[in-house]
């Protein structure tokens, strides 16, 4: 087990062993995606679309999925992230309009919507139309298995929003383990990883993908993405929406208000999850080289690109400078320890076993 960061101690170096790259059509896709988003009959609040335009989520997707199979599949991801920004804004921040009761109702409606082959289920969420368009296009270009991987991941995100924004669970705001479990879903990162099955046209059977080793690898990657989200959105959320669930905010609360200590706790958790990604990824490539190579490469590029996004994106309004000083490293820290979050322990411990072949 690892010792928690102590007041005044240096923040551990954040371990990022992977290298990011960019999609060559980033500018074109970002512009097309903004035009696509503006084409829907949506009652935007004053200033909201201008904010979305300035944040230009579609452009930033080039760092998330640079290896998409073709432009059509790449644009699917671009439009997905473009749709997620205003969808998420509905729940908190200056453009929030959802009541707790609506958050619960929309969660239920989206559960059915994502299982409806005609996408005809009515949903009252004001930004449903763009996301439905993305899901309809995904269903048309993907195999049934690929679509379910994506749709189930989006379902986890949409339904979990009721937990964060309609629930009265204070522990998710005050305890790192509970916050990490919540943000694993509500950050939207399950969907961001789930779309890779469609955008890369991955052929991975259910029997293979649901083996604990694959599940553990995927969960570790999703947690890292959620940690990046919360590290770099921390300053903005503390200023605008301090009651939002944020893993760093929970770490600061556990550390009695010490931001440096809280950051050290989150960076340590990040490095522990990264060790799992590196270790489990190597095992996947060994046991299932043909199927695992494309998936792990896509995950690795997404992790590297998402870190760059978090540190520089307009949406986070300078979240990086607001954090205590820390460094990045490409080599594993000498002492990492093991993850101490029970939610993830079963999959990650069991994931040390080799998968069946065939």
Short mmCIF file of C-alpha atoms in Angstrom, two decimals:
data_model
loop_
_atom_site.label_atom_id
_atom_site.label_comp_id
_atom_site.label_asym_id
_atom_site.label_seq_id
_atom_site.Cartn_x
_atom_site.Cartn_y
_atom_site.Cartn_z
CA UNK A 1 0.00 0.00 0.00
CA UNK A 2 1.16 3.51 -0.72
CA UNK A 3 1.47 6.27 1.81
CA UNK A 4 -0.77 9.30 1.15
CA UNK A 5 0.83 12.61 0.26
CA UNK A 6 1.65 14.68 3.33
CA UNK A 7 1.28 18.44 3.73
CA UNK A 8 4.26 20.25 2.24
CA UNK A 9 5.53 17.15 0.39
CA UNK A 10 6.28 17.40 -3.32
CA UNK A 11 3.51 16.16 -5.60
CA UNK A 12 4.52 12.88 -7.29
CA UNK A 13 5.36 13.09 -10.99
CA UNK A 14 2.43 12.21 -13.20
CA UNK A 15 3.36 9.17 -15.26
CA UNK A 16 2.36 9.32 -18.95
CA UNK A 17 4.27 6.67 -20.92
CA UNK A 18 2.41 7.19 -24.20
CA UNK A 19 2.80 9.71 -27.00
CA UNK A 20 -0.07 11.66 -28.52
CA UNK A 21 -0.62 12.43 -32.16
CA UNK A 22 -3.19 14.42 -34.12
CA UNK A 23 -5.71 13.55 -36.80
CA UNK A 24 -4.86 15.36 -40.07
CA UNK A 25 -8.48 16.45 -40.63
CA UNK A 26 -8.90 18.17 -37.25
CA UNK A 27 -9.67 21.67 -38.57
CA UNK A 28 -12.10 20.50 -41.24
CA UNK A 29 -13.96 18.14 -38.92
CA UNK A 30 -14.24 20.73 -36.15
CA UNK A 31 -15.83 23.28 -38.49
CA UNK A 32 -18.20 20.74 -40.01
CA UNK A 33 -19.24 19.53 -36.57
CA UNK A 34 -20.10 23.03 -35.35
CA UNK A 35 -22.26 23.53 -38.45
CA UNK A 36 -23.88 20.15 -37.83
CA UNK A 37 -24.65 21.01 -34.19
CA UNK A 38 -26.11 24.37 -35.19
CA UNK A 39 -28.46 22.74 -37.70
CA UNK A 40 -30.73 21.24 -35.03
CA UNK A 41 -33.86 23.02 -33.86
CA UNK A 42 -32.65 23.67 -30.31
CA UNK A 43 -33.71 26.52 -28.02
CA UNK A 44 -30.22 27.64 -26.99
CA UNK A 45 -29.91 29.91 -23.98
CA UNK A 46 -28.32 33.29 -24.73
CA UNK A 47 -24.58 32.90 -25.14
CA UNK A 48 -24.56 29.10 -24.91
CA UNK A 49 -23.85 28.33 -28.56
CA UNK A 50 -21.16 31.03 -28.62
CA UNK A 51 -19.51 29.27 -25.69
CA UNK A 52 -19.74 25.91 -27.44
CA UNK A 53 -18.24 27.47 -30.57
CA UNK A 54 -15.32 28.92 -28.60
CA UNK A 55 -14.68 25.57 -26.88
CA UNK A 56 -14.67 23.81 -30.29
CA UNK A 57 -14.96 20.31 -28.88
CA UNK A 58 -14.96 18.73 -32.31
CA UNK A 59 -11.51 20.05 -33.08
CA UNK A 60 -10.08 18.58 -29.88
CA UNK A 61 -11.32 15.09 -30.77
CA UNK A 62 -8.29 14.88 -33.07
CA UNK A 63 -6.21 14.14 -29.96
CA UNK A 64 -8.65 11.52 -28.70
CA UNK A 65 -8.97 9.29 -31.74
CA UNK A 66 -6.29 10.03 -34.35
CA UNK A 67 -6.33 6.47 -35.68
CA UNK A 68 -10.01 6.15 -36.65
CA UNK A 69 -10.53 3.82 -39.62
CA UNK A 70 -11.86 6.48 -42.01
CA UNK A 71 -13.17 10.02 -42.04
CA UNK A 72 -16.83 9.04 -41.62
CA UNK A 73 -16.02 7.12 -38.45
CA UNK A 74 -13.74 9.88 -37.24
CA UNK A 75 -16.54 12.42 -37.74
CA UNK A 76 -18.83 10.23 -35.68
CA UNK A 77 -16.54 10.74 -32.70
CA UNK A 78 -16.14 14.44 -33.46
CA UNK A 79 -19.91 14.88 -33.46
CA UNK A 80 -20.26 12.75 -30.34
CA UNK A 81 -18.01 15.03 -28.29
CA UNK A 82 -19.66 18.11 -29.84
CA UNK A 83 -23.04 16.80 -28.69
CA UNK A 84 -21.79 15.84 -25.22
CA UNK A 85 -20.68 19.37 -24.29
CA UNK A 86 -24.11 21.03 -24.40
CA UNK A 87 -25.77 17.81 -23.20
CA UNK A 88 -23.61 17.89 -20.07
CA UNK A 89 -24.03 21.65 -19.63
CA UNK A 90 -27.74 21.05 -19.02
CA UNK A 91 -26.98 19.67 -15.56
CA UNK A 92 -24.60 22.24 -14.07
CA UNK A 93 -22.89 25.52 -14.78
CA UNK A 94 -24.21 28.80 -16.21
CA UNK A 95 -26.51 27.05 -18.73
CA UNK A 96 -27.95 24.45 -16.37
CA UNK A 97 -31.71 23.95 -16.65
CA UNK A 98 -32.32 20.44 -15.34
CA UNK A 99 -34.25 19.84 -12.13
CA UNK A 100 -33.45 16.71 -10.09
CA UNK A 101 -36.75 15.15 -11.19
CA UNK A 102 -35.95 15.84 -14.84
CA UNK A 103 -32.49 14.30 -14.48
CA UNK A 104 -34.06 11.08 -13.24
CA UNK A 105 -36.76 11.07 -15.92
CA UNK A 106 -34.27 11.72 -18.72
CA UNK A 107 -32.06 8.90 -17.45
CA UNK A 108 -34.95 6.47 -17.72
CA UNK A 109 -35.97 7.73 -21.16
CA UNK A 110 -32.44 7.36 -22.48
CA UNK A 111 -32.22 3.79 -21.20
CA UNK A 112 -35.10 2.89 -23.51
CA UNK A 113 -33.95 5.14 -26.31
CA UNK A 114 -30.59 3.40 -26.62
CA UNK A 115 -32.37 0.03 -26.91
CA UNK A 116 -34.89 1.26 -29.49
CA UNK A 117 -33.83 0.24 -33.04
CA UNK A 118 -35.90 3.10 -34.49
CA UNK A 119 -34.73 5.71 -31.95
CA UNK A 120 -38.34 6.82 -31.63
CA UNK A 121 -38.66 6.95 -27.83
CA UNK A 122 -39.47 10.48 -26.73
CA UNK A 123 -36.96 12.15 -24.47
CA UNK A 124 -37.41 15.57 -22.92
CA UNK A 125 -33.73 16.41 -22.67
CA UNK A 126 -33.25 19.63 -24.67
CA UNK A 127 -30.09 18.33 -26.38
CA UNK A 128 -31.30 14.84 -27.25
CA UNK A 129 -31.53 15.39 -31.01
CA UNK A 130 -27.79 15.67 -31.78
CA UNK A 131 -26.91 12.70 -29.59
CA UNK A 132 -29.70 10.61 -31.14
CA UNK A 133 -28.33 11.47 -34.58
CA UNK A 134 -24.90 10.21 -33.52
CA UNK A 135 -26.34 6.97 -32.16
CA UNK A 136 -28.44 6.40 -35.29
CA UNK A 137 -25.37 6.85 -37.50
CA UNK A 138 -23.35 4.55 -35.26
CA UNK A 139 -25.99 1.84 -35.53
CA UNK A 140 -25.98 2.16 -39.32
CA UNK A 141 -22.20 1.79 -39.75
CA UNK A 142 -21.40 -0.60 -36.90
CA UNK A 143 -21.94 -4.29 -36.37
CA UNK A 144 -24.55 -5.14 -33.70
CA UNK A 145 -21.76 -5.99 -31.24
CA UNK A 146 -19.90 -2.74 -31.92
CA UNK A 147 -23.05 -0.70 -31.51
CA UNK A 148 -23.91 -2.36 -28.19
CA UNK A 149 -20.42 -1.64 -26.85
CA UNK A 150 -20.93 2.03 -27.65
CA UNK A 151 -24.59 2.26 -26.67
CA UNK A 152 -24.12 0.48 -23.35
CA UNK A 153 -21.24 2.83 -22.52
CA UNK A 154 -23.40 5.87 -23.33
CA UNK A 155 -26.22 4.37 -21.27
CA UNK A 156 -23.88 4.13 -18.27
CA UNK A 157 -23.03 7.82 -18.67
CA UNK A 158 -26.54 9.17 -19.21
CA UNK A 159 -28.20 7.17 -16.44
CA UNK A 160 -25.42 7.91 -13.94
CA UNK A 161 -26.04 11.66 -14.28
CA UNK A 162 -29.08 11.16 -12.08
CA UNK A 163 -26.74 9.87 -9.36
CA UNK A 164 -24.55 12.97 -9.43
CA UNK A 165 -27.08 15.71 -10.05
CA UNK A 166 -30.30 14.36 -8.57
CA UNK A 167 -28.92 12.35 -5.68
CA UNK A 168 -28.31 13.46 -2.12
CA UNK A 169 -25.17 11.36 -1.69
CA UNK A 170 -22.66 13.57 0.11
CA UNK A 171 -20.00 10.83 0.22
CA UNK A 172 -19.28 11.23 -3.50
CA UNK A 173 -18.26 14.83 -2.76
CA UNK A 174 -16.18 14.10 0.31
CA UNK A 175 -14.44 10.74 -0.24
CA UNK A 176 -12.05 9.88 -3.05
CA UNK A 177 -13.19 6.28 -3.39
CA UNK A 178 -16.83 7.30 -3.76
CA UNK A 179 -16.06 10.24 -6.05
CA UNK A 180 -13.95 8.05 -8.33
CA UNK A 181 -16.72 5.46 -8.58
CA UNK A 182 -19.24 8.18 -9.45
CA UNK A 183 -17.06 10.06 -11.93
CA UNK A 184 -16.05 6.81 -13.63
CA UNK A 185 -19.54 7.02 -15.12
CA UNK A 186 -20.64 10.66 -14.96
CA UNK A 187 -17.52 12.03 -16.65
CA UNK A 188 -18.74 10.55 -19.95
CA UNK A 189 -15.47 8.67 -20.43
CA UNK A 190 -17.17 5.27 -20.75
CA UNK A 191 -18.78 6.52 -23.97
CA UNK A 192 -15.54 8.07 -25.20
CA UNK A 193 -13.85 4.68 -24.90
CA UNK A 194 -16.90 2.75 -26.11
CA UNK A 195 -17.01 4.57 -29.44
CA UNK A 196 -13.57 3.17 -30.32
CA UNK A 197 -15.24 -0.13 -31.24
CA UNK A 198 -17.13 1.70 -33.96
CA UNK A 199 -14.51 4.23 -35.05
CA UNK A 200 -11.81 1.55 -35.41
CA UNK A 201 -14.18 -1.16 -36.68
CA UNK A 202 -12.89 -3.53 -34.01
CA UNK A 203 -13.77 -7.21 -34.25
CA UNK A 204 -13.68 -8.40 -30.65
CA UNK A 205 -16.16 -11.04 -29.57
CA UNK A 206 -18.25 -10.69 -26.42
CA UNK A 207 -16.57 -13.75 -24.91
CA UNK A 208 -13.19 -12.12 -25.36
CA UNK A 209 -14.07 -8.56 -24.44
CA UNK A 210 -15.93 -9.48 -21.26
CA UNK A 211 -13.07 -11.56 -19.92
CA UNK A 212 -11.88 -9.92 -16.66
CA UNK A 213 -8.50 -9.09 -18.20
CA UNK A 214 -10.08 -7.02 -20.97
CA UNK A 215 -12.60 -5.54 -18.56
CA UNK A 216 -9.89 -4.57 -16.10
CA UNK A 217 -7.79 -2.94 -18.83
CA UNK A 218 -10.77 -0.92 -20.05
CA UNK A 219 -11.80 0.17 -16.56
CA UNK A 220 -8.29 1.34 -15.74
CA UNK A 221 -8.22 3.45 -18.91
CA UNK A 222 -11.64 4.98 -18.21
CA UNK A 223 -10.58 5.90 -14.68
CA UNK A 224 -7.48 7.67 -15.99
CA UNK A 225 -9.60 9.70 -18.42
CA UNK A 226 -11.99 10.64 -15.60
CA UNK A 227 -9.03 11.74 -13.47
CA UNK A 228 -7.75 14.01 -16.25
CA UNK A 229 -11.22 15.50 -16.55
CA UNK A 230 -11.42 16.29 -12.86
CA UNK A 231 -7.84 17.51 -12.43
CA UNK A 232 -8.12 20.16 -15.11
CA UNK A 233 -11.75 21.14 -14.56
CA UNK A 234 -11.20 21.57 -10.81
CA UNK A 235 -10.49 25.31 -10.87
CA UNK A 236 -13.45 26.11 -13.10
CA UNK A 237 -15.83 23.98 -11.05
CA UNK A 238 -14.67 25.44 -7.75
CA UNK A 239 -15.41 28.90 -9.14
CA UNK A 240 -18.72 28.15 -10.90
CA UNK A 241 -20.22 24.90 -9.59
CA UNK A 242 -18.47 23.89 -6.35
CA UNK A 243 -21.11 21.26 -5.52
CA UNK A 244 -20.29 19.21 -8.64
CA UNK A 245 -18.70 15.85 -7.95
CA UNK A 246 -14.96 16.10 -8.63
CA UNK A 247 -12.31 13.57 -7.62
CA UNK A 248 -9.71 16.22 -6.83
CA UNK A 249 -12.25 18.18 -4.76
CA UNK A 250 -13.00 15.01 -2.77
CA UNK A 251 -9.27 14.47 -2.24
CA UNK A 252 -8.90 18.04 -1.00
CA UNK A 253 -11.83 17.49 1.37
CA UNK A 254 -10.22 14.32 2.71
CA UNK A 255 -6.97 16.24 3.12
CA UNK A 256 -8.68 18.94 5.22
CA UNK A 257 -8.52 21.55 2.50
CA UNK A 258 -4.89 21.01 1.46
CA UNK A 259 -4.83 21.30 -2.35
CA UNK A 260 -1.25 20.08 -2.67
CA UNK A 261 -1.99 16.99 -0.62
CA UNK A 262 -5.19 16.38 -2.58
CA UNK A 263 -3.35 16.66 -5.89
CA UNK A 264 -0.73 14.23 -4.62
CA UNK A 265 -3.46 11.73 -3.77
CA UNK A 266 -5.03 12.01 -7.21
CA UNK A 267 -1.70 11.79 -9.07
CA UNK A 268 -0.84 8.69 -7.03
CA UNK A 269 -4.19 7.15 -7.97
CA UNK A 270 -3.53 8.05 -11.60
CA UNK A 271 -0.13 6.38 -11.56
CA UNK A 272 -1.60 3.25 -9.98
CA UNK A 273 -4.23 3.07 -12.73
CA UNK A 274 -1.57 3.72 -15.38
CA UNK A 275 0.48 0.80 -14.01
CA UNK A 276 -2.59 -1.39 -14.54
CA UNK A 277 -2.99 -0.14 -18.12
CA UNK A 278 0.64 -0.83 -18.95
CA UNK A 279 0.72 -4.23 -17.24
CA UNK A 280 -2.66 -5.46 -18.48
CA UNK A 281 -2.08 -4.08 -21.95
CA UNK A 282 1.11 -6.12 -22.25
CA UNK A 283 -0.77 -9.24 -21.21
CA UNK A 284 -3.52 -8.57 -23.72
CA UNK A 285 -1.00 -8.19 -26.54
CA UNK A 286 0.66 -11.44 -25.51
CA UNK A 287 -2.47 -13.57 -25.32
CA UNK A 288 -4.60 -11.98 -28.07
CA UNK A 289 -2.12 -10.15 -30.32
CA UNK A 290 -4.39 -9.77 -33.35
CA UNK A 291 -7.39 -8.43 -31.46
CA UNK A 292 -5.59 -6.51 -28.75
CA UNK A 293 -3.08 -4.55 -30.80
CA UNK A 294 -5.57 -2.18 -32.44
CA UNK A 295 -7.58 -1.72 -29.24
CA UNK A 296 -4.61 -1.04 -26.99
CA UNK A 297 -3.06 1.36 -29.50
CA UNK A 298 -6.32 3.30 -29.66
CA UNK A 299 -6.49 3.42 -25.85
CA UNK A 300 -2.87 4.50 -25.51
CA UNK A 301 -3.28 7.33 -28.01
CA UNK A 302 -6.49 8.42 -26.31
CA UNK A 303 -4.82 8.55 -22.90
CA UNK A 304 -1.90 10.60 -24.21
CA UNK A 305 -4.12 12.94 -26.22
CA UNK A 306 -6.58 13.44 -23.39
CA UNK A 307 -3.81 14.63 -21.10
CA UNK A 308 -2.80 17.24 -23.69
CA UNK A 309 -6.44 18.23 -24.08
CA UNK A 310 -6.95 18.62 -20.34
CA UNK A 311 -3.90 20.83 -19.92
CA UNK A 312 -4.69 23.17 -22.83
CA UNK A 313 -8.41 23.05 -23.71
CA UNK A 314 -10.46 26.24 -23.69
CA UNK A 315 -13.28 24.51 -21.82
CA UNK A 316 -11.21 24.26 -18.65
CA UNK A 317 -10.25 27.96 -18.62
CA UNK A 318 -6.67 27.60 -17.48
CA UNK A 319 -7.15 24.69 -15.13
CA UNK A 320 -3.50 23.67 -15.36
CA UNK A 321 -1.97 26.88 -13.87
CA UNK A 322 -4.38 26.73 -10.93
CA UNK A 323 -2.86 23.46 -9.69
CA UNK A 324 0.19 23.23 -7.43
CA UNK A 325 3.43 22.58 -9.35
CA UNK A 326 3.98 19.03 -10.56
CA UNK A 327 6.00 17.33 -13.27
CA UNK A 328 5.33 14.78 -15.99
CA UNK A 329 7.42 11.68 -16.48
CA UNK A 330 7.57 8.97 -19.15
CA UNK A 331 9.09 6.42 -16.76
CA UNK A 332 7.24 4.64 -13.95
CA UNK A 333 7.72 6.10 -10.47
CA UNK A 334 9.88 3.96 -8.17
CA UNK A 335 6.99 3.40 -5.77
CA UNK A 336 3.40 3.18 -6.98
CA UNK A 337 1.48 0.95 -4.59
CA UNK A 338 -1.91 -0.61 -5.23
CA UNK A 339 -5.30 0.97 -5.81
CA UNK A 340 -7.37 1.18 -2.66
CA UNK A 341 -10.82 1.61 -4.19
CA UNK A 342 -13.03 -1.46 -3.60
CA UNK A 343 -15.25 -0.67 -6.59
CA UNK A 344 -12.48 -1.63 -8.99
CA UNK A 345 -10.61 -4.25 -6.98
CA UNK A 346 -12.52 -7.34 -8.14
CA UNK A 347 -11.98 -6.80 -11.84
CA UNK A 348 -8.41 -5.62 -11.51
CA UNK A 349 -7.26 -8.46 -9.24
CA UNK A 350 -9.01 -11.14 -11.28
CA UNK A 351 -7.57 -9.55 -14.41
CA UNK A 352 -4.16 -10.96 -13.51
CA UNK A 353 -5.33 -14.34 -14.81
CA UNK A 354 -4.65 -15.21 -18.44
CA UNK A 355 -7.63 -15.19 -20.79
CA UNK A 356 -8.71 -18.25 -22.66
CA UNK A 357 -7.58 -18.38 -26.24
CA UNK A 358 -9.58 -19.37 -29.23
#
